[in-house]
Structures are given as structure tokens and as C-alpha cells.
mmCIF file of C-alpha atoms in Angstrom:
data_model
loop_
_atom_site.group_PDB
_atom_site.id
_atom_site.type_symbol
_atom_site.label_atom_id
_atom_site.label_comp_id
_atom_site.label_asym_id
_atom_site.label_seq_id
_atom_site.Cartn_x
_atom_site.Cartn_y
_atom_site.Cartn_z
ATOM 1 C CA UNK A 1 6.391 17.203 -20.948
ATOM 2 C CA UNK A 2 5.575 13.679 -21.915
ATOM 3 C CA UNK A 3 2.272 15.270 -23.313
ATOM 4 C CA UNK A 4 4.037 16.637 -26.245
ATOM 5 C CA UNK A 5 5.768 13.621 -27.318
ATOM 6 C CA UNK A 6 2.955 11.095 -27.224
ATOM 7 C CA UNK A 7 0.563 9.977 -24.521
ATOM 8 C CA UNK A 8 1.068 11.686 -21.173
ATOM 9 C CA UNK A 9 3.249 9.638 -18.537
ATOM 10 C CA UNK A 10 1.229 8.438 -15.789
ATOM 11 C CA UNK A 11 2.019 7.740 -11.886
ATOM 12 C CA UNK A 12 -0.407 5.390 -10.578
ATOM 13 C CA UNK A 13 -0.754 5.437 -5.810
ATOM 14 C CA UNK A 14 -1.654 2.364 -4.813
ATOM 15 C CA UNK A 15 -1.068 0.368 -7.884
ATOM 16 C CA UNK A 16 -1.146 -2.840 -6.515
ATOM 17 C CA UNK A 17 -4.391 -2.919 -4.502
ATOM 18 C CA UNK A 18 -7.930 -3.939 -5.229
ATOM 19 C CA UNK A 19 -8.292 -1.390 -7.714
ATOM 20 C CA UNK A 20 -5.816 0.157 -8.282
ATOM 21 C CA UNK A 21 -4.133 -3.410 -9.756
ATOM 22 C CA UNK A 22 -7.337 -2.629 -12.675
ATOM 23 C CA UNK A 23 -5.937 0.976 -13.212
ATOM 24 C CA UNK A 24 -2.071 -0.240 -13.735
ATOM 25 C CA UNK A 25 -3.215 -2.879 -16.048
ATOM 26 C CA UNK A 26 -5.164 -0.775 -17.784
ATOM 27 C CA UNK A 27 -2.597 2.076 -17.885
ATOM 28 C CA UNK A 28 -0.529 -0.571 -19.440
ATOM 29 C CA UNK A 29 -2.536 -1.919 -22.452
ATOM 30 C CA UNK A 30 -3.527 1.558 -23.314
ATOM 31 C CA UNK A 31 0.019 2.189 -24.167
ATOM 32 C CA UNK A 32 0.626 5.050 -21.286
ATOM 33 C CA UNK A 33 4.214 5.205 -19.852
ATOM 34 C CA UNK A 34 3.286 3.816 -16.672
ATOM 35 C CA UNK A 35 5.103 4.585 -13.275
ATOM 36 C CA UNK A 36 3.903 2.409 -9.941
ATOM 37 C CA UNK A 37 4.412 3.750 -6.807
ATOM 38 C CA UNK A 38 5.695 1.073 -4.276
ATOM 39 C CA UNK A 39 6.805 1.458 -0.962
ATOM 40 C CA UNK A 40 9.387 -1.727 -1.881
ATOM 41 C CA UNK A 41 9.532 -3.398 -5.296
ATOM 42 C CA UNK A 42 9.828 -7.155 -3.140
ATOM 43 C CA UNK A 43 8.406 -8.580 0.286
ATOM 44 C CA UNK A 44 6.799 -10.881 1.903
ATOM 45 C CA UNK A 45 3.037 -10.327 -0.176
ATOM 46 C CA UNK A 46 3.791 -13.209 -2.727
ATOM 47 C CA UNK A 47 0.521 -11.205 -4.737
ATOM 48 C CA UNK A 48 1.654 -7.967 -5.026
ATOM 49 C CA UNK A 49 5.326 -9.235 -5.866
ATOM 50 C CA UNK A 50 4.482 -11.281 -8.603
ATOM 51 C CA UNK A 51 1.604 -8.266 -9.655
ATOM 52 C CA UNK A 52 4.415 -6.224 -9.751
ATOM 53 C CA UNK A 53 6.913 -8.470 -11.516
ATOM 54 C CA UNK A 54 4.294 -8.741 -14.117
ATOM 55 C CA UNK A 55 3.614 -5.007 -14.842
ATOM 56 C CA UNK A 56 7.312 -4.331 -15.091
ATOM 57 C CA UNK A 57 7.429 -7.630 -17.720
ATOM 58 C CA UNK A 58 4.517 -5.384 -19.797
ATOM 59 C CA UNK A 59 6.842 -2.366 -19.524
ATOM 60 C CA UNK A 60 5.552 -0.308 -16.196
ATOM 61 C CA UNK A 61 8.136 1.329 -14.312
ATOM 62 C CA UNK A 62 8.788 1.006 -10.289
ATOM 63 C CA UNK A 63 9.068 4.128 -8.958
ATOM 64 C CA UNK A 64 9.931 3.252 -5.096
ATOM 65 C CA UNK A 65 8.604 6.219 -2.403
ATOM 66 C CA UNK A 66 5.844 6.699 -0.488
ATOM 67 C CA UNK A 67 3.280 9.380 0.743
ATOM 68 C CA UNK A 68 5.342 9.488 4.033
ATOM 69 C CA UNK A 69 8.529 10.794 2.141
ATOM 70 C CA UNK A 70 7.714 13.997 0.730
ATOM 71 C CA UNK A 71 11.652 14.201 -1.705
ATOM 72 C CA UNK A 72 10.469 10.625 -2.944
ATOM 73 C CA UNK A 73 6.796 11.620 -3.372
ATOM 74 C CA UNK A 74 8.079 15.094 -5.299
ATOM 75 C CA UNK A 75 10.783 12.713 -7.128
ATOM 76 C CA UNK A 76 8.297 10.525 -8.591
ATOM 77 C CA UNK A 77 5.652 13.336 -9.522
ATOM 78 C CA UNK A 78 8.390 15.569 -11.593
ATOM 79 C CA UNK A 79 8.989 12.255 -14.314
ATOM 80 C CA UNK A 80 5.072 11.912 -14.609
ATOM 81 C CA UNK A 81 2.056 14.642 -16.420
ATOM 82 C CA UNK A 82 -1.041 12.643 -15.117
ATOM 83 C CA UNK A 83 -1.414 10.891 -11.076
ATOM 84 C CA UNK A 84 -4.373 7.874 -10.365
ATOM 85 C CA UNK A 85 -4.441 7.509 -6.856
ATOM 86 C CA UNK A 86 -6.458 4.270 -6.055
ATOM 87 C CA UNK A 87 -5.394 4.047 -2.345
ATOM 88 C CA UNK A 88 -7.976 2.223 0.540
ATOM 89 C CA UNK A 89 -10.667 3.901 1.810
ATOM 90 C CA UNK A 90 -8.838 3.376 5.417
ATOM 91 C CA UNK A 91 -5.626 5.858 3.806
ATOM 92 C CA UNK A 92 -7.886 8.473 1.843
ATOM 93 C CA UNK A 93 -6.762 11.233 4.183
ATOM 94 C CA UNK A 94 -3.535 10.593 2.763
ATOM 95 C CA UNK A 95 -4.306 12.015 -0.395
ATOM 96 C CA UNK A 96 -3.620 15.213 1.107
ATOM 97 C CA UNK A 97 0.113 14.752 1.138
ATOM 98 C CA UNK A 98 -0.567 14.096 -2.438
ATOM 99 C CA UNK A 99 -1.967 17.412 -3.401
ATOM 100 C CA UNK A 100 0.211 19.068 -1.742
ATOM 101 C CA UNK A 101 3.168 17.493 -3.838
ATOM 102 C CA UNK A 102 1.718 18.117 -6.922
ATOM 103 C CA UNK A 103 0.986 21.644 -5.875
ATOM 104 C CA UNK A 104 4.523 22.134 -5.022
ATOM 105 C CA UNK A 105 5.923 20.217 -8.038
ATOM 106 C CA UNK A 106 3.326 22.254 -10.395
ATOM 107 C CA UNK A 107 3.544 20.453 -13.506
ATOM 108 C CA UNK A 108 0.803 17.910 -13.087
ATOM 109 C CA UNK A 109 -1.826 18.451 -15.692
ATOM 110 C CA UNK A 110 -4.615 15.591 -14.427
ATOM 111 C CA UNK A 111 -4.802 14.207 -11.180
ATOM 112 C CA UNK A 112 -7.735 10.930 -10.385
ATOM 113 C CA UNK A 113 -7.956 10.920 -6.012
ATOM 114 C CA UNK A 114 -9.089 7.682 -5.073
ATOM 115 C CA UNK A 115 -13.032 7.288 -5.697
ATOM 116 C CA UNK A 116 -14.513 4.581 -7.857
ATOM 117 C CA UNK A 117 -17.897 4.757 -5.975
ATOM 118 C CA UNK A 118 -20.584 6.322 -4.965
ATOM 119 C CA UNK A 119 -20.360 10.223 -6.314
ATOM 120 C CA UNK A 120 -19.975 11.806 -2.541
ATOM 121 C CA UNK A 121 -21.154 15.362 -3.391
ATOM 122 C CA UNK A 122 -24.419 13.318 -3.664
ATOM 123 C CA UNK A 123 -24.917 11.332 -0.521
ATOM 124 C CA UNK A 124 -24.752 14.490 1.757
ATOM 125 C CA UNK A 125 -27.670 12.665 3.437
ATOM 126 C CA UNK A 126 -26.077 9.405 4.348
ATOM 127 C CA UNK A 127 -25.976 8.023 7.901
ATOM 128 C CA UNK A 128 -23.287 9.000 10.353
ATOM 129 C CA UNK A 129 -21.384 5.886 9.647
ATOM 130 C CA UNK A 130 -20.735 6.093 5.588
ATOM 131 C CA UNK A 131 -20.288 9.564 5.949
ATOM 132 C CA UNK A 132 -16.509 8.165 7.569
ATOM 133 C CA UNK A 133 -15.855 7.017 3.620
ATOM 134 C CA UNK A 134 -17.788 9.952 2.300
ATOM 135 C CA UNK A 135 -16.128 12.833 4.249
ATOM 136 C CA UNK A 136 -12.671 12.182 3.410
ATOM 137 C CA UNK A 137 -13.307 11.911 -0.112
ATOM 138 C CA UNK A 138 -15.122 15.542 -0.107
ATOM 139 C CA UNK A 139 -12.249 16.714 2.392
ATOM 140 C CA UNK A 140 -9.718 15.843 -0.968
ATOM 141 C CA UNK A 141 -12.606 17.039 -3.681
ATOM 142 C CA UNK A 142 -12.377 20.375 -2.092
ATOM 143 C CA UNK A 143 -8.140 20.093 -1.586
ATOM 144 C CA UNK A 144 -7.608 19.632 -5.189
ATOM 145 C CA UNK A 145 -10.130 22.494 -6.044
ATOM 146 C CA UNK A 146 -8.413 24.730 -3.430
ATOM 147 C CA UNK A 147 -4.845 24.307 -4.860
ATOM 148 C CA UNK A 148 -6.341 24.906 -8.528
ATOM 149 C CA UNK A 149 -5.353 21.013 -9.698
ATOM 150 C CA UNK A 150 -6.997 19.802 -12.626
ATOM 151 C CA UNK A 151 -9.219 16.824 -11.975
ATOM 152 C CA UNK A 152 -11.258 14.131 -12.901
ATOM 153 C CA UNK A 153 -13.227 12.282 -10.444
ATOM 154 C CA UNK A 154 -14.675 9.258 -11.567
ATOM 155 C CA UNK A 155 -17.832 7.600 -9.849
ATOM 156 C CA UNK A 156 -17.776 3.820 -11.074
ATOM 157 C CA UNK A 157 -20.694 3.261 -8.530
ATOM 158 C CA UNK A 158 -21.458 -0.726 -7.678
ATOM 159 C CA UNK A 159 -17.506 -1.976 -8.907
ATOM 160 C CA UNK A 160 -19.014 -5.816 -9.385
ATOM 161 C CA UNK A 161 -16.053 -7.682 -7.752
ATOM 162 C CA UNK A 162 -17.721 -6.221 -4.146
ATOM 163 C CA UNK A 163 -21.768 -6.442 -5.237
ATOM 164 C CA UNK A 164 -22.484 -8.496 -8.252
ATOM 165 C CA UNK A 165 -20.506 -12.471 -7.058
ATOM 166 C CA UNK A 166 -23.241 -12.703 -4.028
ATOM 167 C CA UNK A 167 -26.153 -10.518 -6.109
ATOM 168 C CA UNK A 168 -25.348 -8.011 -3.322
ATOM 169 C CA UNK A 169 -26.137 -9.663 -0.788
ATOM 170 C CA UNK A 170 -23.477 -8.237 2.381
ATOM 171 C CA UNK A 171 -20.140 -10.324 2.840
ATOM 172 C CA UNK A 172 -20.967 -13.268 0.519
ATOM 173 C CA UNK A 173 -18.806 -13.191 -2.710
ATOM 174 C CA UNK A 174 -20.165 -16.480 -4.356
ATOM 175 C CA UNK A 175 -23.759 -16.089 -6.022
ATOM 176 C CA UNK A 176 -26.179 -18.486 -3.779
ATOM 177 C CA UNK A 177 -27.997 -21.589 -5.009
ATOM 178 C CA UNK A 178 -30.879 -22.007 -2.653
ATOM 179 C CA UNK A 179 -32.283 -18.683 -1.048
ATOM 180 C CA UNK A 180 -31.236 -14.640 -1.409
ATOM 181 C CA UNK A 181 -31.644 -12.053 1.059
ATOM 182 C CA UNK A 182 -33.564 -8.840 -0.670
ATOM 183 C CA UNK A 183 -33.180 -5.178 0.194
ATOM 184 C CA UNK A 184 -36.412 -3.599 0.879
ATOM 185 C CA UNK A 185 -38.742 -4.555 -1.838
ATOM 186 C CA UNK A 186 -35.692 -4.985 -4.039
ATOM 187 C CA UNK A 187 -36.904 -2.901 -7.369
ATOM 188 C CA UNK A 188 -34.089 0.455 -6.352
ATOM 189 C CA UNK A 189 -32.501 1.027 -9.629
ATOM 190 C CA UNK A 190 -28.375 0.117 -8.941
ATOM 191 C CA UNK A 191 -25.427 0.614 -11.547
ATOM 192 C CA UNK A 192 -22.976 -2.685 -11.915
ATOM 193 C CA UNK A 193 -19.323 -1.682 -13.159
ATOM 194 C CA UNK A 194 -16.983 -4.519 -14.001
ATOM 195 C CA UNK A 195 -13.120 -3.512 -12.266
ATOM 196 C CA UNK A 196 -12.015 -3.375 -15.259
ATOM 197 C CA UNK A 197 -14.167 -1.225 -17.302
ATOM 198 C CA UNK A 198 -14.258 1.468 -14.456
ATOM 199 C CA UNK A 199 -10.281 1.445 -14.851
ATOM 200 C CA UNK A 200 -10.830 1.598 -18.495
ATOM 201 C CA UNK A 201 -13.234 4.304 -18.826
ATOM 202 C CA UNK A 202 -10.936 6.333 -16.356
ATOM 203 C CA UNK A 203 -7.829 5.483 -18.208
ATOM 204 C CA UNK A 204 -9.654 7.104 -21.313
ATOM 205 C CA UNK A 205 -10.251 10.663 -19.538
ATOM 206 C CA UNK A 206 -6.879 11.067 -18.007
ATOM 207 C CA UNK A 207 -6.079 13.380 -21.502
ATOM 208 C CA UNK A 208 -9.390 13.904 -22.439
ATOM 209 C CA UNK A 209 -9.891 17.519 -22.063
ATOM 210 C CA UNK A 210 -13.982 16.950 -22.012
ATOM 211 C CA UNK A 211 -12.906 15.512 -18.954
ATOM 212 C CA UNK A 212 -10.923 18.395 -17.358
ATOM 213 C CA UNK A 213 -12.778 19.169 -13.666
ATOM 214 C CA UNK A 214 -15.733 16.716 -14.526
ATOM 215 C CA UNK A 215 -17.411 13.961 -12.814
ATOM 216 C CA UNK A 216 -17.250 11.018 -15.044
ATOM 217 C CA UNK A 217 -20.422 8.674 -14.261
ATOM 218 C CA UNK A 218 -19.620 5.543 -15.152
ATOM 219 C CA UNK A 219 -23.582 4.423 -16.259
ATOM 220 C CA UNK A 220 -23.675 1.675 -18.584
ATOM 221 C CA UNK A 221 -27.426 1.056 -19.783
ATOM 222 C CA UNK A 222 -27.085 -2.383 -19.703
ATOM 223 C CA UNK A 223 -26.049 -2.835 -15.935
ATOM 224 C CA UNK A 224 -28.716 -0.028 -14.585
ATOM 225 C CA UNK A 225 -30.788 -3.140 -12.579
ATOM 226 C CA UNK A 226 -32.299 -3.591 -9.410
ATOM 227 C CA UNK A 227 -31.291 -6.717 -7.427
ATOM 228 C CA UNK A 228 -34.637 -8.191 -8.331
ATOM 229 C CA UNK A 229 -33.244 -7.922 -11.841
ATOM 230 C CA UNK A 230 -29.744 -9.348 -11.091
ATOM 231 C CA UNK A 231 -31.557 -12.325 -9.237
ATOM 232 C CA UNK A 232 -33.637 -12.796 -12.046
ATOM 233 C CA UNK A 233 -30.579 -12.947 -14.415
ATOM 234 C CA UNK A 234 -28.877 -15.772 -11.911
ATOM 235 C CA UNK A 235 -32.148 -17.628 -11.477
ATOM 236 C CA UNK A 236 -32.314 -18.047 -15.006
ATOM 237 C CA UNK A 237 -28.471 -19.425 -15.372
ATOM 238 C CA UNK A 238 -29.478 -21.921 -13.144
ATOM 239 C CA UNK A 239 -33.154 -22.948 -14.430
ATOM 240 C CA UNK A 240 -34.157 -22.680 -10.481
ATOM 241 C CA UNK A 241 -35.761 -19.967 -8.363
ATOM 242 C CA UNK A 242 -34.715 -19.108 -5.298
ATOM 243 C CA UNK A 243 -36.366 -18.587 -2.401
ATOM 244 C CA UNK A 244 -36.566 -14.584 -1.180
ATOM 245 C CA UNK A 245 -36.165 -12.895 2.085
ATOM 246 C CA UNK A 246 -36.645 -9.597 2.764
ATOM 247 C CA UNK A 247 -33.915 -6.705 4.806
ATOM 248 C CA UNK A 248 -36.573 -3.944 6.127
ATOM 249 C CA UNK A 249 -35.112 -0.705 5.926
ATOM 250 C CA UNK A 250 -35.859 -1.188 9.900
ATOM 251 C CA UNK A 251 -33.842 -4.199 9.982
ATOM 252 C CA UNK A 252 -30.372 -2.511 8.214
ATOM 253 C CA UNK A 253 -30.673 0.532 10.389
ATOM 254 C CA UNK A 254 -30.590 -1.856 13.415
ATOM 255 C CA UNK A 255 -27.904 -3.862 12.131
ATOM 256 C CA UNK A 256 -25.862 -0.636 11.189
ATOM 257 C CA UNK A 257 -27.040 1.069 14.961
ATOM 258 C CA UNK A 258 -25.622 -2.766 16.394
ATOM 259 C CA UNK A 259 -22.556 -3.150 14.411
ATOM 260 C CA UNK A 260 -18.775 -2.193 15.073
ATOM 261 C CA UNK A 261 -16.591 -0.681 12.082
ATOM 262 C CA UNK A 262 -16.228 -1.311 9.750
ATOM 263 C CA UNK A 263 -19.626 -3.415 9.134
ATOM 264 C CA UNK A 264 -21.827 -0.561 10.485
ATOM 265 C CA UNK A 265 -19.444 1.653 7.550
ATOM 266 C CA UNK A 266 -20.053 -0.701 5.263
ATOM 267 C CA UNK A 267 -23.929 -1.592 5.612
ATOM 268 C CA UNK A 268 -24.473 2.102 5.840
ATOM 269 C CA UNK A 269 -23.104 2.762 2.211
ATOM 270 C CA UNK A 270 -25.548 -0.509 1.359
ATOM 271 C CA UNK A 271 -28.498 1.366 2.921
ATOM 272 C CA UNK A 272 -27.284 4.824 0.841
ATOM 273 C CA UNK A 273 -27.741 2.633 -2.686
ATOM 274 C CA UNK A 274 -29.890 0.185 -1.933
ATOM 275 C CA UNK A 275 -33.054 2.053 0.209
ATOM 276 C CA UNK A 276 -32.208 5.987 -1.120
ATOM 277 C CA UNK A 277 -31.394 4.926 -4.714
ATOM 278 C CA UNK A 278 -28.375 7.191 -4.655
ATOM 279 C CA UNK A 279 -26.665 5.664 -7.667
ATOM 280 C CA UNK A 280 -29.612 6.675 -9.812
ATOM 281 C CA UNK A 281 -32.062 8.910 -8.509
ATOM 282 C CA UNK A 282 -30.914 12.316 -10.117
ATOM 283 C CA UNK A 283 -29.757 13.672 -13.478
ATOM 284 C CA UNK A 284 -25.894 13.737 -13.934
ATOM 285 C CA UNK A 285 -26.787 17.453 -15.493
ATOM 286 C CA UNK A 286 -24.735 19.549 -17.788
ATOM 287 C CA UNK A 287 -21.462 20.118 -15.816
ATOM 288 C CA UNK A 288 -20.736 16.067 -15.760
ATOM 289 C CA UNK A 289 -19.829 13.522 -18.254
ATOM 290 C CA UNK A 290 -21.153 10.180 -19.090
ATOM 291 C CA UNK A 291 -18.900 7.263 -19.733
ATOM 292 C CA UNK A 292 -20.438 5.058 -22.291
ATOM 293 C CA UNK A 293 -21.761 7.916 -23.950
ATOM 294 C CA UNK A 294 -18.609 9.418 -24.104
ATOM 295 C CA UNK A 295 -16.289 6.667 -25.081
ATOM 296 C CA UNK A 296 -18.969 4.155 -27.444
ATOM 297 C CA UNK A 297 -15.692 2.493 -28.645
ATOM 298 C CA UNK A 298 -15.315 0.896 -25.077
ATOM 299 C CA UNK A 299 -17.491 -2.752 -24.797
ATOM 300 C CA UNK A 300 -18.099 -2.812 -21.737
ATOM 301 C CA UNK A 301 -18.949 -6.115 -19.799
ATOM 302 C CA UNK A 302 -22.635 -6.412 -18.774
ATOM 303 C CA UNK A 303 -23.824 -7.694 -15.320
ATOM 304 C CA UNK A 304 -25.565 -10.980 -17.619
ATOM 305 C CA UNK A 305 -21.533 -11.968 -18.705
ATOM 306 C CA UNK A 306 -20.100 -11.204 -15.426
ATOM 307 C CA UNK A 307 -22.040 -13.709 -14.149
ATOM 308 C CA UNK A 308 -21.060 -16.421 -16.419
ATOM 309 C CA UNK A 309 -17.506 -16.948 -14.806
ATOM 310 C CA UNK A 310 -19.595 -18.447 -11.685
ATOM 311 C CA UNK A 311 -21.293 -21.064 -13.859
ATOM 312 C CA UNK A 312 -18.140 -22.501 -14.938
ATOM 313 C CA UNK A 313 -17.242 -23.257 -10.922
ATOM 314 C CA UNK A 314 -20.815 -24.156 -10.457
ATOM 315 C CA UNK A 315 -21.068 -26.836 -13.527
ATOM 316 C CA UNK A 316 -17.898 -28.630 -11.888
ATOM 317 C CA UNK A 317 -19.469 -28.267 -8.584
ATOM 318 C CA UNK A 318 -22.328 -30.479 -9.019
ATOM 319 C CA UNK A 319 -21.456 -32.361 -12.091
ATOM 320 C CA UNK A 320 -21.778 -36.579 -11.311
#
């Protein structure tokens, strides 16, 4: 196996996508033999062609298959040691065709299902809603334990490209100038993960055998805030204070009882981290692993820097 030559040869699922474009990159610069999975190497996505122009350019390889075509899906698993799935929360059920590959190919020595979130062992007590993003990632926990795969699932909690560009604040992705909307009484503890730290902290346990059927937190002391504190970070970038309103925990649960999927999916995982604290509010314990503590060499980006790319925009924005 690739092991025994060098670093293990890794088979990333959804390469291309929100995440998963971190994880490839990442797979890349670490020096991994990288294989992408791709339904088709060209389309019509100008993004994802030129993404995956670019990875092949740094040395990845194209491996074209799918999930739906089991001999392509076996094909692709026998030339790899280590799979990252990073597929959508809308195809997580898919994974299953996965596990049952590498099961049947049996050669697989790590496998990464698709998390980057909130630890779902941990939110049994989530509303009806979240639990549609929450159950299908136990259904493949338990999957992969079943068939006796070795794992590492990694919980990158708040990934900052979804939470930290509109301070949280639901569906706004550019940090506001005038007034913020605050969750309760705003002080719940919350952890911030740049992308691309979460795919580099994973990317570092894929051989790690500290990491072998672990949870990998991804904790960063830095970015443990509450969205009072990431407010307070962005009112100070700006020299101006903005003016609060508060989201009851009345007022979410009515908005997530009102809304259609996915928003009532998506403010229920809001009302899991932001009301119940369940990024934070228990001990990881012995049986799970830490990332910063575990790889010190990484620097990771705090939730202070990640906010400095929207000062750049905003300087040009109301400059004379």
C-alpha cells in the first residue's frame, strides 16, 4: 500500500464542493497523492471546472465515478489507503454506498464521512427539524462502526465561511454596519473554525494513529467566543457600535415552527449552538482528541484575522 512507500494515497467525495474544495487543497499542499472523485472532469459549472483544472495543475488526480456506480466507486477505492468524504448535507445518506465499497474493497485503512460540524452524538436533544442533518450523520457513525472501518470523525463546529461574515446573524454573509440581531442574551460560548484550518487539522489525522476511531474537536482557544464577543471584535474594526436586537428563544422556535425546509433545518441547528451551547457545554473526555492541542505546529487563523478580509471591501466602500 501507498502507506509503506510514503504518505498514504488519499480519495477525496465531493472534492469540489463547499468544503470539500478546503480538504483537496489541503490534501494537496500537504504532499498526499491526491485522487478527486468527479462525476465528469468538464461541464457546464465554470467553478468547479476551473477548481478542478487547478488541482490537477498542483498534481491531484481525476478519478471519474460516482456513488451511483458501484465498479467505478470500487475502482477508485482499490488505488487509494485513506477516503474524505465531504459530500452535502442533502446526499449524506449516500455515504452508505460508500461504506459498503470500502467494506467490500477491504483495504482502506482511514475513512473521514462527511461532518465538519456540530459533533451529532451530542445534540441527541435537538429539535425535530436539525435532527434531519443530525440523523443521517449518526445513521453513517454507526455504518462505519458496524462494518469495523477505521475512522476519524472530525467536528470543526461553527466553519466561519457560514457564521463568522454576518457575526452569525441567519442568511447574511457580509458583517453589518449599522445594527445586529443577538441570540438570546448573546454570552453562549461558540467555536469559530476557518475552512481551511478544519481541512487542515483533518488532513493531519488521516495517518495519525492517535486519531484511529476518535472524535477530533476542532477547539481553538482563541475562537471559543460568544457573539457578544465577535460583535465586540467588529465594533472595534470599525470605531462604531452598533445598535442590538434581541432573537428570544420564543421568537426562533416560532420562526423554526413557521418555516419550510430547509430554513426551519437550518435555524434549528442555530437554536442547538446558539440557546443549548452545544459546541461547548461538555468535556471532550478521554476517548476524543483535541486539535490544537494535538497538532501546536498548525497556526490557525483566529476569528479577530478572519475578519480583516471584510475591512479591505469596507475601506473601498466608503472611501471619498
Amino acid at each position: 500500500m501507498g502507506e509503506e512507500m510514503g504518505k498514504p494515497r488519499v480519495l477525496v467525495v465531493g472534492g469540489t464542493g463547499r468544503i470539500g474544495q478546503y480538504i483537496s487543497r489541503a490534501s494537496v499542499d500537504q504532499g498526499y497523492p491526491t485522487f478527486i472523485l468527479t462525476r465528469s472532469a468538464l461541464g457546464s459549472d465554470t467553478r468547479k471546472s476551473e477548481l478542478i483544472q487547478s488541482l490537477k495543475d498542483s498534481g491531484a488526480v481525476i478519478v471519474e465515478g460516482s456513488l451511483d456506480n458501484h465498479e467505478s466507486l470500487l475502482s477508485a477505492l482499490r488505488q487509494v489507503d485513506v477516503v474524505i468524504s465531504s459530500l452535502a448535507e442533502s446526499n449524506l445518506l449516500d455515504q452508505l454506498k460508500l461504506v459498503e465499497a470500502i467494506k467490500e474493497v477491504g483495504t482502506i485503512k482511514r475513512f473521514l464521512p462527511s461532518e465538519y460540524g456540530t459533533d451529532p452524538d451530542r445534540v441527541l436533544h435537538a429539535l425535530e427539524p436539525a435532527q434531519q442533518i443530525f440523523g443521517p450523520k449518526r445513521q453513517v457513525r454507526r455504518a462505519i462502526e458496524a462494518a469495523g472501518i477505521p475512522y476519524t470523525y472530525v467536528s470543526s463546529n461553527c466553519i466561519a465561511c457560514f457564521f463568522l461574515p454576518g457575526l452569525a446573524q441567519y442568511g447574511i454573509f457580509t458583517p453589518p454596519e449599522d445594527e445586529v440581531a443577538i441570540y438570546g442574551d448573546g454570552n453562549t460560548k461558540v467555536i469559530w473554525v476557518d475552512e481551511r484550518d478544519s481541512a487542515t487539522y483533518a488532513m493531519k489525522a488521516i495517518d495519525d494513529p492517535r486519531a484511529i476511531n476518535k472524535t477530533l474537536y476542532i477547539r481553538p482557544p482563541a475562537n471559543i467566543l460568544s457573539q457578544n464577543e465577535v460583535v465586540e471584535i467588529w465594533e472595534r474594526k470599525i470605531g462604531k457600535t452598533l445598535e442590538k436586537t434581541t432573537i428570544t428563544e420564543e421568537d426562533i422556535l416560532t420562526r423554526i415552527q413557521d418555516g419550510e425546509f430547509p430554513v426551519n433545518v437550518e435555524l434549528a441547528i442555530f437554536h442547538v449552538i446558539f440557546y443549548k451551547g452545544a459546541l461547548y457545554n461538555f468535556d471532550i473526555g478521554p476517548d476524543a482528541l483535541e486539535a490544537s492541542e494535538l497538532y501546536p505546529e498548525v497556526t490557525y487563523t483566529s476569528a479577530d484575522s478572519y475578519l480583516d478580509q471584510f475591512m479591505v471591501g469596507r475601506k473601498a466602500h466608503i472611501s471619498p
